[in-house]
Short mmCIF file of C-alpha atoms and ligand atoms in Angstrom, two decimals:
data_model
loop_
_atom_site.label_atom_id
_atom_site.label_comp_id
_atom_site.label_asym_id
_atom_site.label_seq_id
_atom_site.Cartn_x
_atom_site.Cartn_y
_atom_site.Cartn_z
CA MET A 3 0.00 0.00 0.00
CA LEU A 4 1.15 3.49 -0.86
CA ILE A 5 -0.37 6.47 0.87
CA ILE A 6 -0.17 9.75 -1.01
CA MET A 7 -0.18 12.84 1.18
CA HIS A 8 -1.57 16.19 0.11
CA ILE A 9 1.10 18.55 -1.18
CA ASN A 10 0.28 20.93 1.68
CA SER A 11 -0.05 18.28 4.38
CA THR A 12 1.62 19.09 7.69
CA GLU A 13 4.34 17.28 9.63
CA ASN A 14 1.76 16.39 12.26
CA GLN A 15 -0.53 14.81 9.70
CA LEU A 16 2.37 12.79 8.31
CA GLU A 17 3.29 11.69 11.83
CA ALA A 18 -0.30 10.65 12.54
CA VAL A 19 -0.37 8.41 9.47
CA LYS A 20 2.96 6.86 10.46
CA GLN A 21 1.61 6.24 13.97
CA ARG A 22 -1.45 4.50 12.55
CA ILE A 23 0.79 2.25 10.46
CA ARG A 24 3.07 1.44 13.41
CA ALA A 25 0.06 0.70 15.59
CA MET A 26 -0.77 -2.09 13.16
CA ASN A 27 2.72 -3.52 13.63
CA LEU A 28 3.70 -2.45 10.13
CA THR A 29 6.56 -0.23 8.96
CA PRO A 30 6.07 3.18 7.33
CA HIS A 31 8.64 4.44 4.81
CA VAL A 32 8.45 8.09 3.86
CA ILE A 33 9.24 8.53 0.18
CA PRO A 34 9.70 12.19 -0.66
CA GLY A 35 9.13 13.14 -4.29
CA GLN A 36 9.25 16.31 -6.33
CA THR A 37 5.51 16.63 -6.61
CA ARG A 38 4.15 14.55 -3.74
CA CYS A 39 5.08 12.97 -0.46
CA ALA A 40 4.18 9.32 -0.16
CA ILE A 41 4.35 6.73 2.58
CA GLY A 42 5.06 3.15 1.63
CA ILE A 43 3.97 0.38 4.00
CA THR A 44 5.81 -2.89 4.45
CA GLY A 45 5.31 -5.83 6.77
CA ASN A 46 1.72 -6.70 5.83
CA LYS A 47 0.97 -10.31 4.93
CA GLY A 48 -2.14 -9.74 2.85
CA THR A 49 -3.60 -6.70 1.12
CA LEU A 50 -4.53 -3.66 3.22
CA SER A 51 -7.83 -1.88 2.80
CA PRO A 52 -7.59 1.79 1.73
CA ASP A 53 -10.40 2.44 4.25
CA LEU A 54 -7.82 2.15 7.04
CA PHE A 55 -6.08 5.35 5.97
CA LYS A 56 -8.12 7.27 3.43
CA ASN A 57 -9.98 9.41 5.95
CA LEU A 58 -6.93 10.50 7.92
CA PRO A 59 -6.22 14.25 7.58
CA GLY A 60 -3.74 15.06 4.82
CA VAL A 61 -4.22 11.80 2.93
CA VAL A 62 -5.15 12.21 -0.75
CA GLN A 63 -5.08 8.69 -2.05
CA CYS A 64 -4.29 5.09 -1.08
CA ILE A 65 -2.82 3.00 -3.88
CA PRO A 66 -2.39 -0.76 -3.58
CA VAL A 67 1.10 -1.85 -4.66
CA THR A 68 0.79 -4.96 -6.76
CA LYS A 69 4.45 -5.93 -7.04
CA PRO A 70 6.22 -8.03 -4.38
CA TYR A 71 9.04 -5.48 -4.42
CA LYS A 72 7.49 -2.29 -3.18
CA LEU A 73 9.86 0.44 -2.12
CA VAL A 74 12.04 0.03 -5.19
CA SER A 75 9.09 -0.11 -7.61
CA ARG A 76 7.87 2.62 -9.93
CA GLU A 77 4.43 2.18 -8.41
CA VAL A 78 5.76 3.72 -5.23
CA ARG A 79 8.02 6.35 -6.76
CA GLN A 80 7.54 7.56 -10.30
CA GLU A 81 10.57 9.79 -10.62
CA ASP A 82 13.99 8.29 -11.25
CA THR A 83 16.16 8.01 -8.17
CA ILE A 84 19.33 10.02 -8.60
CA ILE A 85 22.29 9.14 -6.41
CA ASP A 86 24.11 12.37 -5.72
CA LEU A 87 27.67 12.25 -4.39
CA ASP A 88 28.55 15.92 -3.89
CA GLY A 89 27.19 16.78 -7.33
CA ILE A 90 28.44 13.60 -9.04
CA LYS A 91 25.20 12.01 -10.12
CA ILE A 92 24.18 8.48 -11.05
CA GLY A 93 20.76 8.12 -12.64
CA GLY A 94 20.38 11.65 -13.91
CA LYS A 95 20.52 13.00 -17.43
CA GLU A 96 24.18 12.12 -17.92
CA ILE A 97 25.64 8.66 -18.01
CA MET A 98 28.14 7.70 -15.33
CA ILE A 99 31.27 5.80 -16.23
CA ILE A 100 32.88 4.04 -13.28
CA ALA A 101 36.30 2.65 -14.12
CA GLY A 102 39.34 1.14 -12.50
CA PRO A 103 41.18 -2.15 -12.12
CA CYS A 104 39.57 -5.32 -10.90
CA ALA A 105 41.72 -5.25 -7.78
CA VAL A 106 43.93 -2.91 -5.83
CA GLU A 107 47.30 -4.62 -6.16
CA ASN A 108 49.85 -2.20 -4.74
CA GLU A 109 50.47 1.52 -4.37
CA GLU A 110 52.34 2.00 -7.63
CA GLN A 111 49.66 0.23 -9.68
CA ILE A 112 46.72 2.03 -8.12
CA MET A 113 48.26 5.51 -8.21
CA LEU A 114 49.31 5.10 -11.81
CA ILE A 115 45.99 3.89 -13.17
CA SER A 116 43.92 6.27 -11.08
CA GLN A 117 45.98 9.24 -12.29
CA LYS A 118 45.40 8.24 -15.90
CA LEU A 119 41.68 7.79 -15.41
CA ALA A 120 41.24 11.03 -13.49
CA GLU A 121 42.97 12.87 -16.34
CA MET A 122 40.48 11.31 -18.75
CA GLY A 123 37.60 12.73 -16.74
CA VAL A 124 36.52 9.66 -14.74
CA LYS A 125 34.57 10.74 -11.65
CA ILE A 126 34.17 7.43 -9.83
CA PHE A 127 36.98 4.92 -9.44
CA ARG A 128 36.58 1.20 -8.79
CA GLY A 129 39.01 -1.29 -7.25
CA GLY A 130 38.50 -4.42 -5.16
CA ALA A 131 40.33 -4.67 -1.85
CA TYR A 132 38.51 -7.87 -0.87
CA LYS A 133 38.13 -10.17 -3.86
CA PRO A 134 35.55 -12.98 -4.00
CA ARG A 135 37.45 -15.44 -6.21
CA THR A 136 36.24 -18.74 -7.59
CA SER A 137 39.46 -20.45 -6.47
CA PRO A 138 40.76 -20.15 -2.91
CA TYR A 139 44.24 -20.21 -4.42
CA SER A 140 43.69 -17.10 -6.54
CA PHE A 141 44.66 -13.60 -5.40
CA GLN A 142 42.19 -12.59 -2.68
CA GLY A 143 42.92 -8.86 -2.53
CA ILE A 144 45.08 -6.88 -0.11
CA GLY A 145 42.26 -6.04 2.31
CA GLU A 146 42.29 -2.89 4.42
CA LYS A 147 45.63 -1.85 2.98
CA GLY A 148 43.84 -1.61 -0.36
CA LEU A 149 41.09 0.54 1.13
CA LYS A 150 43.70 2.90 2.53
CA LEU A 151 45.22 3.19 -0.95
CA LEU A 152 41.77 3.92 -2.40
CA ALA A 153 41.34 6.69 0.18
CA LYS A 154 44.67 8.08 -1.03
CA VAL A 155 43.39 7.96 -4.63
CA ARG A 156 40.36 10.00 -3.57
CA ALA A 157 42.51 12.52 -1.72
CA GLU A 158 44.88 12.96 -4.66
CA THR A 159 42.44 12.89 -7.58
CA GLY A 160 39.07 13.93 -6.15
CA MET A 161 37.43 10.82 -7.67
CA LYS A 162 34.82 9.03 -5.58
CA ILE A 163 35.54 5.43 -4.65
CA VAL A 164 33.63 2.18 -4.98
CA SER A 165 34.84 -1.11 -3.50
CA GLU A 166 33.29 -4.44 -2.61
CA ALA A 167 32.30 -5.79 0.81
CA ILE A 168 32.27 -9.58 0.74
CA ASP A 169 30.68 -10.29 4.13
CA ASN A 170 29.30 -8.61 7.25
CA GLU A 171 32.76 -8.19 8.70
CA THR A 172 34.28 -6.46 5.68
CA LEU A 173 31.13 -4.35 5.20
CA THR A 174 31.92 -2.35 8.33
CA ILE A 175 35.50 -1.75 7.23
CA VAL A 176 34.66 -0.99 3.59
CA ALA A 177 31.93 1.47 4.64
CA GLU A 178 34.52 3.50 6.58
CA TYR A 179 36.58 4.18 3.47
CA VAL A 180 34.42 4.21 0.35
CA ASP A 181 31.74 6.45 -1.15
CA ILE A 182 29.81 3.52 -2.64
CA ILE A 183 29.71 0.01 -1.20
CA GLN A 184 29.66 -2.73 -3.82
CA ILE A 185 27.78 -5.95 -3.12
CA GLY A 186 28.90 -8.51 -5.66
CA ALA A 187 26.99 -11.03 -7.73
CA ARG A 188 27.83 -13.90 -5.37
CA ASN A 189 26.37 -11.99 -2.45
CA MET A 190 23.15 -10.82 -4.05
CA TYR A 191 21.35 -13.55 -2.12
CA ASN A 192 23.15 -12.81 1.15
CA TYR A 193 20.16 -11.31 2.92
CA SER A 194 21.90 -10.59 6.20
CA LEU A 195 24.56 -8.60 4.30
CA LEU A 196 21.86 -6.76 2.33
CA LYS A 197 20.02 -5.86 5.55
CA LYS A 198 23.20 -4.63 7.15
CA ALA A 199 24.00 -2.50 4.09
CA GLY A 200 20.47 -1.14 4.32
CA GLN A 201 21.12 0.04 7.85
CA LEU A 202 23.98 2.17 6.61
CA ARG A 203 23.22 5.30 4.63
CA LYS A 204 26.03 4.97 2.11
CA PRO A 205 25.03 4.24 -1.50
CA VAL A 206 25.12 0.55 -2.37
CA LEU A 207 26.01 -0.78 -5.81
CA LEU A 208 24.17 -4.09 -6.01
CA LYS A 209 25.19 -6.54 -8.70
CA ARG A 210 22.81 -9.08 -10.15
CA GLY A 211 23.35 -12.66 -9.00
CA LEU A 212 24.64 -15.15 -11.54
CA SER A 213 21.26 -16.79 -11.94
CA ALA A 214 18.92 -14.19 -10.47
CA THR A 215 15.61 -13.43 -12.11
CA LEU A 216 14.52 -9.83 -12.44
CA GLU A 217 12.19 -10.28 -9.49
CA GLU A 218 14.89 -11.81 -7.28
CA PHE A 219 17.20 -8.94 -8.20
CA LEU A 220 14.65 -6.30 -7.26
CA MET A 221 13.76 -8.20 -4.09
CA ALA A 222 17.44 -8.09 -3.09
CA ALA A 223 17.34 -4.32 -3.59
CA GLU A 224 14.13 -4.25 -1.57
CA TYR A 225 16.03 -5.80 1.38
CA ILE A 226 18.33 -2.77 1.37
CA ALA A 227 15.50 -0.26 0.91
CA SER A 228 13.33 -1.87 3.59
CA GLU A 229 16.02 -1.01 6.14
CA GLY A 230 15.76 2.64 5.12
CA ASN A 231 18.58 2.98 2.59
CA PHE A 232 17.20 4.09 -0.77
CA ASN A 233 20.61 4.91 -2.20
CA ILE A 234 20.82 1.85 -4.38
CA ILE A 235 22.46 1.47 -7.78
CA LEU A 236 21.67 -1.74 -9.65
CA CYS A 237 24.22 -3.39 -11.92
CA GLU A 238 23.67 -6.03 -14.60
CA ARG A 239 26.89 -8.01 -14.97
CA GLY A 240 25.92 -10.99 -17.06
CA ILE A 241 24.19 -14.21 -16.11
CA ARG A 242 24.89 -17.92 -16.56
CA THR A 243 23.37 -19.44 -19.66
CA PHE A 244 24.13 -22.45 -21.87
CA SER A 245 26.21 -20.15 -24.02
CA ASP A 246 29.87 -20.90 -23.44
CA TYR A 247 31.72 -18.57 -25.79
CA SER A 248 31.86 -15.77 -23.24
CA ARG A 249 32.36 -15.66 -19.48
CA ASN A 250 28.68 -14.83 -18.94
CA THR A 251 25.77 -13.62 -21.07
CA LEU A 252 24.91 -9.96 -20.81
CA ASP A 253 21.16 -9.66 -20.36
CA MET A 254 20.38 -6.48 -22.27
CA ASN A 255 16.65 -7.17 -21.93
CA LEU A 256 16.91 -6.44 -18.26
CA ILE A 257 17.78 -2.76 -18.70
CA PRO A 258 14.53 -1.44 -20.22
CA ALA A 259 12.55 -3.86 -18.03
CA ILE A 260 14.15 -2.49 -14.85
CA LYS A 261 13.66 1.06 -16.09
CA ARG A 262 9.97 0.34 -16.46
CA LEU A 263 9.51 -1.43 -13.14
CA SER A 264 11.88 0.40 -10.81
CA HIS A 265 12.97 3.96 -10.12
CA LEU A 266 16.52 2.87 -9.27
CA PRO A 267 19.43 3.63 -11.58
CA ILE A 268 21.00 0.68 -13.37
CA LEU A 269 24.54 0.30 -14.67
CA VAL A 270 26.00 -2.41 -16.87
CA ASP A 271 29.30 -4.14 -16.17
CA PRO A 272 30.45 -5.39 -19.58
CA SER A 273 33.77 -6.63 -18.14
CA HIS A 274 32.47 -9.49 -15.99
CA ALA A 275 29.69 -10.09 -18.50
CA THR A 276 32.11 -11.01 -21.27
CA GLY A 277 35.51 -11.76 -19.78
CA ASP A 278 37.23 -10.53 -22.93
CA ARG A 279 38.27 -6.95 -23.65
CA LYS A 280 37.46 -7.21 -27.36
CA THR A 281 33.83 -7.91 -26.49
CA VAL A 282 33.71 -5.41 -23.63
CA LEU A 283 33.86 -2.52 -26.11
CA PRO A 284 30.78 -3.32 -28.26
CA LEU A 285 28.73 -4.42 -25.26
CA ALA A 286 29.54 -1.22 -23.39
CA ARG A 287 28.24 0.72 -26.38
CA GLY A 288 25.15 -1.48 -26.48
CA ALA A 289 24.50 -0.93 -22.78
CA ILE A 290 24.26 2.83 -23.20
CA ALA A 291 22.16 2.41 -26.33
CA VAL A 292 19.53 0.37 -24.47
CA GLY A 293 19.25 2.96 -21.73
CA ALA A 294 21.63 1.97 -18.92
CA ASP A 295 22.57 4.86 -16.62
CA GLY A 296 26.22 4.11 -17.15
CA ILE A 297 28.82 1.39 -17.02
CA LEU A 298 31.20 -0.14 -14.52
CA VAL A 299 34.27 -1.20 -16.42
CA GLU A 300 37.68 -2.65 -15.63
CA VAL A 301 40.75 -0.79 -16.90
CA HIS A 302 44.38 -1.68 -16.20
CA HIS A 303 47.55 -0.03 -17.47
CA GLU A 304 49.26 -3.44 -17.74
CA PRO A 305 46.53 -6.06 -18.08
CA GLU A 306 49.09 -8.75 -18.99
CA VAL A 307 50.42 -8.70 -15.45
CA ALA A 308 47.18 -7.87 -13.61
CA LEU A 309 46.62 -10.08 -10.56
CA SER A 310 42.97 -10.59 -11.51
CA ASP A 311 40.79 -10.25 -14.60
CA GLY A 312 43.57 -9.06 -16.92
CA PRO A 313 42.01 -10.50 -20.12
CA GLN A 314 38.86 -8.42 -19.68
CA SER A 315 40.59 -5.22 -18.58
CA LEU A 316 40.72 -2.43 -21.15
CA TYR A 317 43.92 -0.62 -21.98
CA PRO A 318 43.71 3.05 -20.97
CA LEU A 319 43.71 4.18 -24.61
CA GLN A 320 40.87 1.82 -25.53
CA PHE A 321 38.96 3.15 -22.58
CA LYS A 322 39.55 6.75 -23.63
CA GLN A 323 38.10 6.05 -27.07
CA LEU A 324 35.18 4.20 -25.53
CA MET A 325 34.33 7.16 -23.30
CA LYS A 326 34.04 9.41 -26.34
CA GLN A 327 31.83 6.91 -28.14
CA LEU A 328 29.57 6.47 -25.13
CA GLU A 329 29.02 10.21 -24.84
CA LYS A 330 27.79 10.26 -28.43
CA ILE A 331 25.50 7.26 -27.98
CA ALA A 332 24.10 8.79 -24.80
CA LEU A 333 23.10 11.91 -26.73
CA VAL A 334 20.66 9.74 -28.63
CA SER A 335 19.58 7.19 -26.05
CA ARG A 336 19.06 9.67 -23.20
CA SER A 337 17.16 12.20 -25.24
CA GLU A 338 14.17 9.93 -25.06
CA THR A 339 12.44 8.82 -21.89
CA GLY A 340 9.14 7.10 -21.41
CA TYR A 341 9.69 3.90 -19.52
CA PHE A 342 6.11 3.58 -18.46
C1 PEP B 17 33.84 -7.11 -9.38
O1 PEP B 17 33.17 -6.17 -9.85
O2 PEP B 17 35.00 -6.97 -9.03
C2 PEP B 17 33.24 -8.45 -9.26
C3 PEP B 17 33.82 -9.41 -8.56
O3 PEP B 17 32.09 -8.58 -9.94
P1 PEP B 17 30.90 -9.67 -9.81
O4 PEP B 17 30.44 -9.64 -8.39
O5 PEP B 17 29.88 -9.13 -10.76
O6 PEP B 17 31.46 -10.98 -10.24
MN1 MN B 18 37.04 -8.37 -11.82
#
């Protein structure tokens, strides 16, 4: 259920509606919008009757929410959510290109690549300090030392930082250093981690699980939102299919579908979707063409010696060209809205 308050409703009226919801052992979520203030309700098992709220002062309308994911759905909020990091926006008119190496390896590597990317105009830098690897024998990341180096990158370049938390323990540490907390594909179903990330107020970049349906993906985001954190950025990063010529299969269908069903911004990660830098380039272009809010892409100045994901990491020059191409594609794809 979504309760729409009158544009001129008072704080007291809003509080009274929230009290009524709490008295029923349910949770109110205030969802401010540009043209209306709404209150989403979660915790109910069955449908709620509009009669319970429609006569309360300040209430204009009660709208049943038909989707299982509520707070992240367009039914509850029609305007796009824009994540704003001191004026650096994800989900707005402009596309956002997040770039950096798969992993923070050492100081020399991270300072070198971050310098190059900052000069190219990158605003948000990625780099894993804790790496969830398929093999326990593969490079696992340099941990907190890596986060400290990322903080140095921010201090020296002004770029914002995104890095992955792989469990509840690392979430607390990662949150201390980064501007955006990444929750990786393998953890999309880790509901205790999602809840904990929801209790923080830092933006969360949530990647789609390897075999997650659209509904499961949005329900994972709902876990974060239901704890009060609406600063969520979705990321399609390829799913498992029978196709075996690429690392994963990039599900381009998902982008317009998510745009229609949810107000959250969605990025595409063409690096993990393909596993091969030659394919990363066309798929990155495709992602912007189908309406993604940006991309998350791996770039390394020496991919041949990268400690993880070298084959899919772009060379800086390739990346520079790609950025120019994406700007042009975005001029076309973002001039048209109308997801509904
Ligand atoms: C990553 O972005 O570094 C990563 C491990 O991605 P994913 O969770 O999508 O595999
Ligand atoms: Mn990687």
